[in-house]
């Protein structure tokens, strides 16, 4: 009788402690969210009035990424954002069209994969051994186009992309110059902060180590930590990559089961359709004329525009603005505000793998 009462009393104490812990945790989360939301408002006020594409670009989610890239230092984030706005105004990445860079993609050296990773992220596949041109400016412009396209095709619950880099056929003669590698790294770090979630370098040759020793010094600590080397004979690195990708989707070049072949014509058709989506999104349909040698604007039926997080307006002017900070962190990015969580809770936060049709890839028979 006493034992039964003691167990019951003990269980009640545990329940009470759990309730108190939940209240404390909830209060902590509210304080953390409010603090970071106030920092977003601080940066927005500091950069001053915006209009046109700059206003569309600077959503709450965008400002949060710049703050996160600068460890939530408002002054540094403001300076970084202002540099990006100047760059976007001059470079106009949203105006690049596929027919302008299509020649760079003929070999499939960089393309957007038709599958997402386990977190729902867009995947870019890079194959530096397939380099087919010599103009560094055009190569960078091609990469910028595909980064913008990857962002355009992000699910509403994701803000980041994953890179898979295949080193088959890579040699020092086909490698990009150090300056080009530095420009690419600076582009990602300074103008697309917190857009790269992970980059897997699959089976790089030993000679790549000399190139890497130089390139890595251009990376900040956050970017460096996102780069992972994978070797087929290293079980730990293979398992790490497979924790991000469904083996059925992963191409055989990366140790997966999907036997895929890049089809430039099919991929071009998809990019032409995406050009129409981008034009609708940024509001310059009248500037979209002929979009390539495969289709004209009148030949391709535009798909419904799905606003990526970078371009989606958030109501920062009212109370709902607070909650605009929270949703992205509930899907695979809980670590930004939340303390460490259990594997079961983490699984609940993550997006399921999405199996999509392969418009740009065809299976070998």
GROMACS .gro file of C-alpha atoms in nm:
model
  365
    1UNK     CA    1   0.000   0.000   0.000
    2UNK     CA    2   0.279   0.238   0.094
    3UNK     CA    3   0.479   0.139  -0.213
    4UNK     CA    4   0.182   0.209  -0.441
    5UNK     CA    5   0.129   0.552  -0.279
    6UNK     CA    6   0.501   0.628  -0.306
    7UNK     CA    7   0.511   0.543  -0.676
    8UNK     CA    8   0.201   0.751  -0.743
    9UNK     CA    9   0.348   1.046  -0.553
   10UNK     CA   10   0.675   1.010  -0.741
   11UNK     CA   11   0.494   1.008  -1.077
   12UNK     CA   12   0.304   1.323  -0.984
   13UNK     CA   13   0.629   1.497  -0.894
   14UNK     CA   14   0.778   1.395  -1.229
   15UNK     CA   15   0.472   1.524  -1.415
   16UNK     CA   16   0.494   1.851  -1.226
   17UNK     CA   17   0.863   1.889  -1.307
   18UNK     CA   18   0.796   1.816  -1.675
   19UNK     CA   19   0.522   2.079  -1.684
   20UNK     CA   20   0.750   2.335  -1.522
   21UNK     CA   21   1.028   2.251  -1.770
   22UNK     CA   22   0.789   2.300  -2.061
   23UNK     CA   23   0.681   2.637  -1.926
   24UNK     CA   24   1.043   2.748  -1.881
   25UNK     CA   25   1.136   2.624  -2.228
   26UNK     CA   26   0.837   2.798  -2.386
   27UNK     CA   27   0.919   3.122  -2.208
   28UNK     CA   28   1.281   3.098  -2.321
   29UNK     CA   29   1.176   3.041  -2.681
   30UNK     CA   30   0.940   3.339  -2.675
   31UNK     CA   31   1.215   3.564  -2.536
   32UNK     CA   32   1.464   3.434  -2.797
   33UNK     CA   33   1.221   3.484  -3.084
   34UNK     CA   34   1.130   3.833  -2.965
   35UNK     CA   35   1.495   3.931  -2.930
   36UNK     CA   36   1.579   3.816  -3.279
   37UNK     CA   37   1.266   3.966  -3.428
   38UNK     CA   38   1.363   4.300  -3.275
   39UNK     CA   39   1.707   4.267  -3.437
   40UNK     CA   40   1.538   4.211  -3.773
   41UNK     CA   41   1.339   4.530  -3.721
   42UNK     CA   42   1.658   4.712  -3.621
   43UNK     CA   43   1.832   4.616  -3.947
   44UNK     CA   44   1.524   4.706  -4.152
   45UNK     CA   45   1.514   5.051  -3.990
   46UNK     CA   46   1.889   5.098  -4.039
   47UNK     CA   47   1.887   5.032  -4.414
   48UNK     CA   48   1.609   5.286  -4.461
   49UNK     CA   49   1.323   5.300  -4.713
   50UNK     CA   50   1.339   5.054  -5.002
   51UNK     CA   51   1.147   5.021  -5.324
   52UNK     CA   52   1.115   4.796  -5.628
   53UNK     CA   53   1.322   4.480  -5.633
   54UNK     CA   54   1.521   4.577  -5.324
   55UNK     CA   55   1.198   4.588  -5.125
   56UNK     CA   56   1.090   4.250  -5.264
   57UNK     CA   57   1.430   4.103  -5.184
   58UNK     CA   58   1.452   4.227  -4.824
   59UNK     CA   59   1.193   4.009  -4.656
   60UNK     CA   60   1.213   3.923  -4.286
   61UNK     CA   61   1.352   3.582  -4.382
   62UNK     CA   62   1.621   3.752  -4.591
   63UNK     CA   63   1.722   3.987  -4.308
   64UNK     CA   64   1.737   3.693  -4.068
   65UNK     CA   65   1.982   3.513  -4.299
   66UNK     CA   66   2.213   3.817  -4.308
   67UNK     CA   67   2.195   3.849  -3.930
   68UNK     CA   68   2.272   3.482  -3.888
   69UNK     CA   69   2.569   3.510  -4.124
   70UNK     CA   70   2.712   3.786  -3.903
   71UNK     CA   71   2.632   3.621  -3.570
   72UNK     CA   72   2.336   3.853  -3.515
   73UNK     CA   73   2.544   4.168  -3.519
   74UNK     CA   74   2.306   4.430  -3.659
   75UNK     CA   75   2.575   4.673  -3.779
   76UNK     CA   76   2.775   4.406  -3.965
   77UNK     CA   77   2.455   4.258  -4.110
   78UNK     CA   78   2.342   4.599  -4.235
   79UNK     CA   79   2.677   4.657  -4.408
   80UNK     CA   80   2.667   4.313  -4.565
   81UNK     CA   81   2.312   4.359  -4.690
   82UNK     CA   82   2.390   4.700  -4.837
   83UNK     CA   83   2.680   4.550  -5.032
   84UNK     CA   84   2.449   4.281  -5.169
   85UNK     CA   85   2.188   4.536  -5.274
   86UNK     CA   86   2.458   4.728  -5.462
   87UNK     CA   87   2.578   4.408  -5.627
   88UNK     CA   88   2.227   4.300  -5.727
   89UNK     CA   89   2.155   4.646  -5.867
   90UNK     CA   90   2.464   4.627  -6.089
   91UNK     CA   91   2.476   4.254  -6.171
   92UNK     CA   92   2.097   4.206  -6.200
   93UNK     CA   93   2.099   3.829  -6.130
   94UNK     CA   94   1.720   3.809  -6.154
   95UNK     CA   95   1.737   3.923  -6.517
   96UNK     CA   96   1.974   3.652  -6.641
   97UNK     CA   97   1.794   3.422  -6.884
   98UNK     CA   98   1.876   3.066  -6.979
   99UNK     CA   99   1.942   3.140  -7.346
  100UNK     CA  100   2.220   3.377  -7.232
  101UNK     CA  101   2.409   3.104  -7.042
  102UNK     CA  102   2.285   2.784  -7.208
  103UNK     CA  103   2.615   2.719  -7.383
  104UNK     CA  104   2.779   2.689  -7.041
  105UNK     CA  105   2.539   2.408  -6.952
  106UNK     CA  106   2.575   2.192  -7.261
  107UNK     CA  107   2.790   1.932  -7.086
  108UNK     CA  108   2.589   1.934  -6.762
  109UNK     CA  109   2.879   2.073  -6.560
  110UNK     CA  110   2.627   2.244  -6.327
  111UNK     CA  111   2.254   2.175  -6.315
  112UNK     CA  112   1.961   2.162  -6.076
  113UNK     CA  113   1.874   1.805  -5.984
  114UNK     CA  114   1.515   1.686  -6.010
  115UNK     CA  115   1.520   1.544  -5.656
  116UNK     CA  116   1.542   1.709  -5.314
  117UNK     CA  117   1.745   1.595  -5.015
  118UNK     CA  118   1.584   1.445  -4.706
  119UNK     CA  119   1.515   1.795  -4.571
  120UNK     CA  120   1.337   1.913  -4.884
  121UNK     CA  121   1.628   2.124  -5.008
  122UNK     CA  122   1.695   2.197  -5.374
  123UNK     CA  123   2.006   2.014  -5.499
  124UNK     CA  124   2.267   2.150  -5.740
  125UNK     CA  125   2.498   1.895  -5.905
  126UNK     CA  126   2.841   2.023  -6.006
  127UNK     CA  127   3.080   1.825  -6.227
  128UNK     CA  128   3.397   2.032  -6.270
  129UNK     CA  129   3.551   1.766  -6.495
  130UNK     CA  130   3.287   1.860  -6.757
  131UNK     CA  131   3.421   2.214  -6.802
  132UNK     CA  132   3.358   2.323  -7.162
  133UNK     CA  133   3.433   2.698  -7.183
  134UNK     CA  134   3.710   2.945  -7.101
  135UNK     CA  135   3.527   3.267  -7.011
  136UNK     CA  136   3.540   3.301  -6.632
  137UNK     CA  137   3.278   3.578  -6.636
  138UNK     CA  138   3.031   3.363  -6.827
  139UNK     CA  139   3.100   3.064  -6.602
  140UNK     CA  140   3.021   3.273  -6.294
  141UNK     CA  141   2.710   3.417  -6.461
  142UNK     CA  142   2.593   3.062  -6.536
  143UNK     CA  143   2.642   2.963  -6.172
  144UNK     CA  144   2.457   3.274  -6.049
  145UNK     CA  145   2.166   3.186  -6.279
  146UNK     CA  146   2.144   2.835  -6.134
  147UNK     CA  147   2.170   2.957  -5.775
  148UNK     CA  148   1.880   3.195  -5.842
  149UNK     CA  149   1.691   2.910  -6.008
  150UNK     CA  150   1.755   2.680  -5.712
  151UNK     CA  151   1.613   2.946  -5.478
  152UNK     CA  152   1.314   2.996  -5.709
  153UNK     CA  153   1.235   2.625  -5.680
  154UNK     CA  154   1.272   2.592  -5.303
  155UNK     CA  155   0.970   2.453  -5.114
  156UNK     CA  156   0.798   2.714  -4.899
  157UNK     CA  157   0.937   2.551  -4.585
  158UNK     CA  158   1.303   2.561  -4.696
  159UNK     CA  159   1.556   2.837  -4.751
  160UNK     CA  160   1.871   2.644  -4.832
  161UNK     CA  161   2.019   2.427  -5.105
  162UNK     CA  162   2.260   2.134  -5.109
  163UNK     CA  163   2.553   2.085  -5.348
  164UNK     CA  164   2.681   1.754  -5.480
  165UNK     CA  165   3.020   1.787  -5.648
  166UNK     CA  166   3.140   1.496  -5.865
  167UNK     CA  167   3.514   1.491  -5.938
  168UNK     CA  168   3.504   1.230  -6.212
  169UNK     CA  169   3.740   1.345  -6.487
  170UNK     CA  170   3.875   1.638  -6.284
  171UNK     CA  171   4.237   1.736  -6.345
  172UNK     CA  172   4.441   2.046  -6.276
  173UNK     CA  173   4.401   2.137  -6.645
  174UNK     CA  174   4.021   2.136  -6.614
  175UNK     CA  175   4.009   2.303  -6.272
  176UNK     CA  176   3.896   2.662  -6.239
  177UNK     CA  177   4.166   2.922  -6.165
  178UNK     CA  178   4.219   3.022  -5.804
  179UNK     CA  179   4.065   3.364  -5.875
  180UNK     CA  180   3.747   3.203  -6.009
  181UNK     CA  181   3.724   2.974  -5.706
  182UNK     CA  182   3.771   3.273  -5.476
  183UNK     CA  183   3.501   3.471  -5.662
  184UNK     CA  184   3.260   3.178  -5.632
  185UNK     CA  185   3.321   3.147  -5.258
  186UNK     CA  186   3.283   3.522  -5.206
  187UNK     CA  187   2.961   3.516  -5.406
  188UNK     CA  188   2.811   3.248  -5.183
  189UNK     CA  189   2.934   3.395  -4.856
  190UNK     CA  190   2.861   3.761  -4.921
  191UNK     CA  191   2.557   3.768  -5.148
  192UNK     CA  192   2.381   3.438  -5.074
  193UNK     CA  193   2.439   3.401  -4.698
  194UNK     CA  194   2.291   3.094  -4.531
  195UNK     CA  195   2.168   2.964  -4.867
  196UNK     CA  196   2.414   2.673  -4.873
  197UNK     CA  197   2.325   2.402  -4.625
  198UNK     CA  198   2.585   2.141  -4.717
  199UNK     CA  199   2.833   2.069  -4.997
  200UNK     CA  200   2.960   1.715  -5.055
  201UNK     CA  201   3.285   1.679  -5.250
  202UNK     CA  202   3.269   1.323  -5.378
  203UNK     CA  203   3.592   1.129  -5.429
  204UNK     CA  204   3.829   1.415  -5.518
  205UNK     CA  205   4.168   1.296  -5.651
  206UNK     CA  206   4.476   1.331  -5.435
  207UNK     CA  207   4.606   1.612  -5.656
  208UNK     CA  208   4.302   1.819  -5.551
  209UNK     CA  209   4.452   1.852  -5.203
  210UNK     CA  210   4.704   2.112  -5.325
  211UNK     CA  211   4.424   2.314  -5.483
  212UNK     CA  212   4.210   2.283  -5.168
  213UNK     CA  213   4.488   2.405  -4.937
  214UNK     CA  214   4.476   2.740  -5.116
  215UNK     CA  215   4.100   2.766  -5.170
  216UNK     CA  216   3.998   2.692  -4.811
  217UNK     CA  217   4.161   3.013  -4.687
  218UNK     CA  218   3.899   3.215  -4.872
  219UNK     CA  219   3.621   3.053  -4.668
  220UNK     CA  220   3.481   3.182  -4.344
  221UNK     CA  221   3.439   2.933  -4.061
  222UNK     CA  222   3.068   2.873  -4.127
  223UNK     CA  223   3.117   2.794  -4.495
  224UNK     CA  224   3.418   2.574  -4.423
  225UNK     CA  225   3.215   2.360  -4.184
  226UNK     CA  226   2.954   2.299  -4.454
  227UNK     CA  227   3.203   2.139  -4.692
  228UNK     CA  228   3.230   1.761  -4.650
  229UNK     CA  229   3.467   1.526  -4.830
  230UNK     CA  230   3.326   1.185  -4.921
  231UNK     CA  231   3.536   0.885  -5.023
  232UNK     CA  232   3.375   0.556  -5.134
  233UNK     CA  233   3.607   0.353  -4.911
  234UNK     CA  234   3.545   0.574  -4.608
  235UNK     CA  235   3.230   0.432  -4.450
  236UNK     CA  236   3.179   0.725  -4.212
  237UNK     CA  237   3.182   0.986  -4.491
  238UNK     CA  238   2.952   0.774  -4.711
  239UNK     CA  239   2.703   0.730  -4.429
  240UNK     CA  240   2.707   1.106  -4.362
  241UNK     CA  241   2.615   1.180  -4.724
  242UNK     CA  242   2.343   0.915  -4.728
  243UNK     CA  243   2.192   1.066  -4.414
  244UNK     CA  244   2.112   1.366  -4.635
  245UNK     CA  245   1.994   1.179  -4.946
  246UNK     CA  246   1.763   0.893  -5.032
  247UNK     CA  247   1.979   0.622  -5.188
  248UNK     CA  248   1.713   0.563  -5.455
  249UNK     CA  249   1.746   0.926  -5.572
  250UNK     CA  250   2.121   0.955  -5.538
  251UNK     CA  251   2.299   0.911  -5.875
  252UNK     CA  252   2.543   0.623  -5.915
  253UNK     CA  253   2.824   0.879  -5.957
  254UNK     CA  254   2.772   0.953  -5.587
  255UNK     CA  255   2.734   0.591  -5.477
  256UNK     CA  256   2.355   0.582  -5.509
  257UNK     CA  257   2.120   0.363  -5.713
  258UNK     CA  258   1.978   0.612  -5.964
  259UNK     CA  259   2.130   0.564  -6.311
  260UNK     CA  260   2.078   0.908  -6.462
  261UNK     CA  261   2.199   1.095  -6.767
  262UNK     CA  262   2.192   1.471  -6.818
  263UNK     CA  263   1.972   1.575  -7.111
  264UNK     CA  264   2.053   1.930  -7.215
  265UNK     CA  265   1.749   1.977  -7.437
  266UNK     CA  266   1.503   1.866  -7.169
  267UNK     CA  267   1.679   2.070  -6.903
  268UNK     CA  268   1.666   2.375  -7.130
  269UNK     CA  269   1.290   2.338  -7.168
  270UNK     CA  270   1.255   2.336  -6.790
  271UNK     CA  271   1.477   2.642  -6.752
  272UNK     CA  272   1.274   2.831  -7.014
  273UNK     CA  273   0.959   2.763  -6.812
  274UNK     CA  274   1.136   2.876  -6.496
  275UNK     CA  275   1.240   3.199  -6.672
  276UNK     CA  276   0.871   3.282  -6.709
  277UNK     CA  277   0.814   3.209  -6.340
  278UNK     CA  278   1.106   3.433  -6.248
  279UNK     CA  279   0.980   3.714  -6.471
  280UNK     CA  280   0.636   3.693  -6.310
  281UNK     CA  281   0.791   3.691  -5.965
  282UNK     CA  282   1.012   3.995  -6.016
  283UNK     CA  283   0.753   4.183  -6.219
  284UNK     CA  284   0.916   4.240  -6.556
  285UNK     CA  285   0.713   4.020  -6.790
  286UNK     CA  286   0.732   4.291  -7.058
  287UNK     CA  287   1.111   4.248  -7.072
  288UNK     CA  288   1.086   3.876  -7.141
  289UNK     CA  289   1.109   3.830  -7.515
  290UNK     CA  290   1.259   3.529  -7.686
  291UNK     CA  291   1.389   3.295  -7.416
  292UNK     CA  292   1.598   3.060  -7.618
  293UNK     CA  293   1.632   2.844  -7.922
  294UNK     CA  294   1.402   2.574  -7.786
  295UNK     CA  295   1.084   2.766  -7.707
  296UNK     CA  296   0.952   3.119  -7.719
  297UNK     CA  297   0.749   3.272  -7.440
  298UNK     CA  298   0.426   3.205  -7.630
  299UNK     CA  299   0.514   2.838  -7.675
  300UNK     CA  300   0.554   2.758  -7.307
  301UNK     CA  301   0.257   2.766  -7.073
  302UNK     CA  302   0.367   2.938  -6.753
  303UNK     CA  303   0.343   2.733  -6.438
  304UNK     CA  304   0.188   2.873  -6.119
  305UNK     CA  305   0.442   3.091  -5.945
  306UNK     CA  306   0.559   2.951  -5.611
  307UNK     CA  307   0.729   3.226  -5.416
  308UNK     CA  308   1.052   3.111  -5.257
  309UNK     CA  309   1.125   3.228  -4.901
  310UNK     CA  310   1.365   3.494  -5.032
  311UNK     CA  311   1.088   3.671  -5.218
  312UNK     CA  312   0.783   3.603  -5.007
  313UNK     CA  313   0.648   3.914  -4.836
  314UNK     CA  314   0.620   3.896  -4.459
  315UNK     CA  315   0.388   4.124  -4.262
  316UNK     CA  316   0.650   4.285  -4.041
  317UNK     CA  317   0.426   4.583  -3.975
  318UNK     CA  318   0.184   4.395  -3.754
  319UNK     CA  319   0.175   4.129  -3.485
  320UNK     CA  320   0.191   3.850  -3.741
  321UNK     CA  321   0.545   3.960  -3.818
  322UNK     CA  322   0.660   3.782  -3.505
  323UNK     CA  323   0.533   3.450  -3.632
  324UNK     CA  324   0.701   3.499  -3.970
  325UNK     CA  325   1.028   3.431  -3.790
  326UNK     CA  326   0.916   3.096  -3.656
  327UNK     CA  327   0.791   2.869  -3.939
  328UNK     CA  328   1.122   2.809  -4.122
  329UNK     CA  329   1.277   2.699  -3.797
  330UNK     CA  330   1.011   2.433  -3.749
  331UNK     CA  331   1.127   2.244  -4.061
  332UNK     CA  332   1.482   2.118  -4.047
  333UNK     CA  333   1.639   2.435  -3.900
  334UNK     CA  334   1.535   2.405  -3.539
  335UNK     CA  335   1.893   2.462  -3.425
  336UNK     CA  336   1.876   2.836  -3.504
  337UNK     CA  337   1.668   2.919  -3.200
  338UNK     CA  338   1.595   2.599  -3.018
  339UNK     CA  339   1.824   2.415  -2.774
  340UNK     CA  340   1.939   2.060  -2.859
  341UNK     CA  341   1.646   1.825  -2.915
  342UNK     CA  342   1.601   1.452  -2.922
  343UNK     CA  343   1.631   1.251  -3.244
  344UNK     CA  344   1.254   1.186  -3.231
  345UNK     CA  345   1.178   1.559  -3.204
  346UNK     CA  346   1.433   1.636  -3.476
  347UNK     CA  347   1.263   1.386  -3.708
  348UNK     CA  348   0.933   1.564  -3.647
  349UNK     CA  349   1.092   1.894  -3.751
  350UNK     CA  350   1.238   1.765  -4.073
  351UNK     CA  351   1.069   1.770  -4.410
  352UNK     CA  352   1.005   1.429  -4.567
  353UNK     CA  353   1.191   1.341  -4.885
  354UNK     CA  354   1.001   1.457  -5.191
  355UNK     CA  355   1.022   1.239  -5.500
  356UNK     CA  356   0.967   1.458  -5.804
  357UNK     CA  357   0.955   1.380  -6.176
  358UNK     CA  358   1.282   1.409  -6.363
  359UNK     CA  359   1.223   1.657  -6.647
  360UNK     CA  360   1.592   1.715  -6.704
  361UNK     CA  361   1.720   1.361  -6.653
  362UNK     CA  362   1.643   1.040  -6.836
  363UNK     CA  363   1.716   0.690  -6.717
  364UNK     CA  364   1.959   0.480  -6.915
  365UNK     CA  365   1.817   0.162  -7.055
   0.00000   0.00000   0.00000
